[in-house]
Structures are given as structure tokens and as C-alpha cells.
mmCIF file of C-alpha atoms in Angstrom:
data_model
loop_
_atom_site.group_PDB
_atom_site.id
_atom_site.type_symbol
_atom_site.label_atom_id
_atom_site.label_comp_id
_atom_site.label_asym_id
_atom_site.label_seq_id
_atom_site.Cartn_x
_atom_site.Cartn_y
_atom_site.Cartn_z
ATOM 1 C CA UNK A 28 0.000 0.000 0.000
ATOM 2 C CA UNK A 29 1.290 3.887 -0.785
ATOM 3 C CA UNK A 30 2.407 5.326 2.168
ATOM 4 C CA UNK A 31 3.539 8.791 1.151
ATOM 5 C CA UNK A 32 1.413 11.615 -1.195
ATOM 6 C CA UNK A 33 3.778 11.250 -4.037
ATOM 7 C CA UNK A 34 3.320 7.251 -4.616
ATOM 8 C CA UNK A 35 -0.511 7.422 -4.141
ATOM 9 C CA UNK A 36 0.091 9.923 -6.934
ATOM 10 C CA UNK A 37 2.101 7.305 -9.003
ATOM 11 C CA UNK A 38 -0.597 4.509 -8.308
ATOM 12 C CA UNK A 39 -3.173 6.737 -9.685
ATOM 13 C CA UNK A 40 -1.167 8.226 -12.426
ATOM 14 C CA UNK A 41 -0.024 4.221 -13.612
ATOM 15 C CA UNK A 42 -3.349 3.533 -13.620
ATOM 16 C CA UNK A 43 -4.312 6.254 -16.453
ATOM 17 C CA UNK A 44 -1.891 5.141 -18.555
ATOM 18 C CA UNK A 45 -2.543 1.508 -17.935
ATOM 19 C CA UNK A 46 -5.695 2.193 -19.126
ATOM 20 C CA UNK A 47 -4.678 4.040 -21.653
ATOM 21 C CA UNK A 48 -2.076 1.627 -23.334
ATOM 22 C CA UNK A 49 -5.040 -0.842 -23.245
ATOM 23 C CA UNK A 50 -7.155 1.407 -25.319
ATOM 24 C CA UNK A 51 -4.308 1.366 -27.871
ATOM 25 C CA UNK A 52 -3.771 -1.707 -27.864
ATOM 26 C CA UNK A 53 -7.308 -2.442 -28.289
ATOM 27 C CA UNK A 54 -8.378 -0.393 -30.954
ATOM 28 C CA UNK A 55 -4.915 -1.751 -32.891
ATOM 29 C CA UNK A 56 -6.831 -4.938 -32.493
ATOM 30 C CA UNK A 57 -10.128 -3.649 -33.950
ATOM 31 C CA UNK A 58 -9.123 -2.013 -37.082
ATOM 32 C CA UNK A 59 -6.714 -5.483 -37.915
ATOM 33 C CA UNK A 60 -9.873 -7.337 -37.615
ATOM 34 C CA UNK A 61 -11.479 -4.538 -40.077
ATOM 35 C CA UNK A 62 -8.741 -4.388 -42.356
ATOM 36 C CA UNK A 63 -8.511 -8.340 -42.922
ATOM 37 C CA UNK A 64 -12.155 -8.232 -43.295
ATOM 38 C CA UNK A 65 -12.097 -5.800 -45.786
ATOM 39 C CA UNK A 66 -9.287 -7.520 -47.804
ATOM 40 C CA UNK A 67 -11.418 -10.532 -47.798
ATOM 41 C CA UNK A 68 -14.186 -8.639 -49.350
ATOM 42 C CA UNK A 69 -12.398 -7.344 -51.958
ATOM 43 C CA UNK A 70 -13.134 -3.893 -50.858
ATOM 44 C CA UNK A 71 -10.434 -1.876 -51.579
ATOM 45 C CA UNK A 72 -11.435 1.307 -50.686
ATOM 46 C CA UNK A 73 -12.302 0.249 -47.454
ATOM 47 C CA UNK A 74 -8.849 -0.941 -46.890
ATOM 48 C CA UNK A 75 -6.994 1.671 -47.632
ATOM 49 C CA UNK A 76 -8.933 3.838 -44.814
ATOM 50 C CA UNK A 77 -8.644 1.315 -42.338
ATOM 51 C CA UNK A 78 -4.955 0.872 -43.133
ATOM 52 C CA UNK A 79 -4.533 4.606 -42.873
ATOM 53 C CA UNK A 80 -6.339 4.984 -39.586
ATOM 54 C CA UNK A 81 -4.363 1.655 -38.311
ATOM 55 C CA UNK A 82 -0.823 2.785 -39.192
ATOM 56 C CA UNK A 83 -1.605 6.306 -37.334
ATOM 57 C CA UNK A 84 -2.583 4.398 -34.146
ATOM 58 C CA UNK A 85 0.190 2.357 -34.469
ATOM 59 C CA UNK A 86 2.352 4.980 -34.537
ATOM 60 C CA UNK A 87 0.764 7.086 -32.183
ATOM 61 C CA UNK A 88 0.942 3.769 -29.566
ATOM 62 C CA UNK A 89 4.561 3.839 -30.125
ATOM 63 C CA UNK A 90 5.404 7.217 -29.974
ATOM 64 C CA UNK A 91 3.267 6.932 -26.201
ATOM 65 C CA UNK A 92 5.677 3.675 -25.607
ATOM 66 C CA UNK A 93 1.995 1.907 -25.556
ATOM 67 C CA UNK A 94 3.705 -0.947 -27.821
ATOM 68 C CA UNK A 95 7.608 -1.415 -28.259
ATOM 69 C CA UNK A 96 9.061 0.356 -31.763
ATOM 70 C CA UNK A 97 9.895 -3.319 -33.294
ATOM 71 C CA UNK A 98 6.395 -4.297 -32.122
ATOM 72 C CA UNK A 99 4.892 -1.723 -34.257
ATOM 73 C CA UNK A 100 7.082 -1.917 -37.208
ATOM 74 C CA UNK A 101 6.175 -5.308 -37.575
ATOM 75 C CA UNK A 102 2.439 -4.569 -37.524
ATOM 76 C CA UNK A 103 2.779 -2.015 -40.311
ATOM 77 C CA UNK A 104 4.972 -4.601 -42.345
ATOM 78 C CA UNK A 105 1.688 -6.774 -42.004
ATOM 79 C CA UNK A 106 -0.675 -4.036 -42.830
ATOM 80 C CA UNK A 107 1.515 -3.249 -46.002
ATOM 81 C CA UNK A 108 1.343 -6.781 -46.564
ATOM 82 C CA UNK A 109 -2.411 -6.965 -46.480
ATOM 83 C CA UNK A 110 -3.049 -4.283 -48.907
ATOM 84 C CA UNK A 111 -0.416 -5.813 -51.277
ATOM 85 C CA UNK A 112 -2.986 -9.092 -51.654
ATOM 86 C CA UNK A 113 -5.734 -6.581 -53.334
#
């Protein structure tokens, strides 16, 4: 248990962030779901704005240290590798 001010500070503060590396990580999780859905379809269009919106959350998670840098350049190498099947 947090005995002084400053480390009930840093239990509340790790818990925003906690949450908030789970929302990345979620919503990374979402649009690949989308985006293999799309490519699937066929729908190309589709694709290409979920890609876009994916890549930016990817790198957006990374910049926020939310996912490690190799962790994310390996997810855009398999978004680029999705849209290269359409």
C-alpha cells in the first residue's frame, strides 16, 4: 500500500496510462480485424482507410511507448502486406 502523497500519486497516475495503453492496444486490435475483413471482401477502398487509420494508431501507440518500436514496425509490415494481396 502507498504510504507517502507522491506514490498514491504514481498509483493513480499508472493507472491512467494503464488504461490508456489498453485502449491502444485495443483499438490496434479492432481495425486489424477490419482491415482483414475488408481484404477478404475485396473492398479496396475500405482498406486503404482502415490501413490509414491503423498505421496512425500504431504509430501514435509507439510514440506513447503503448507498444515497443519493433512491435509496431512489424504490424505495419503486415498491414503493407495486407493491402499488397488486393
Amino acid at each position: 500500500m502507498a504510504n507517502t502523497k507522491q506514490q498514491r500519486k504514481r498509483v493513480r497516475v499508472a493507472q491512467r496510462q494503464r488504461l490508456e495503453n489498453l485502449r491502444y492496444k485495443s483499438s490496434i486490435k479492432t481495425h486489424f480485424r477490419r482491415l482483414k475483413d475488408s481484404v477478404t471482401a475485396g473492398d479496396a477502398d475500405t482498406a486503404a482507410q482502415t490501413a490509414k487509420k491503423l498505421t496512425s494508431t500504431i504509430d501514435k501507440a509507439a510514440a506513447k511507448n503503448a507498444i515497443h518500436s519493433n512491435n509496431a514496425a512489424r504490424k505495419k509490415s503486415t498491414v503493407a502486406r495486407l493491402l499488397a494481396k488486393l
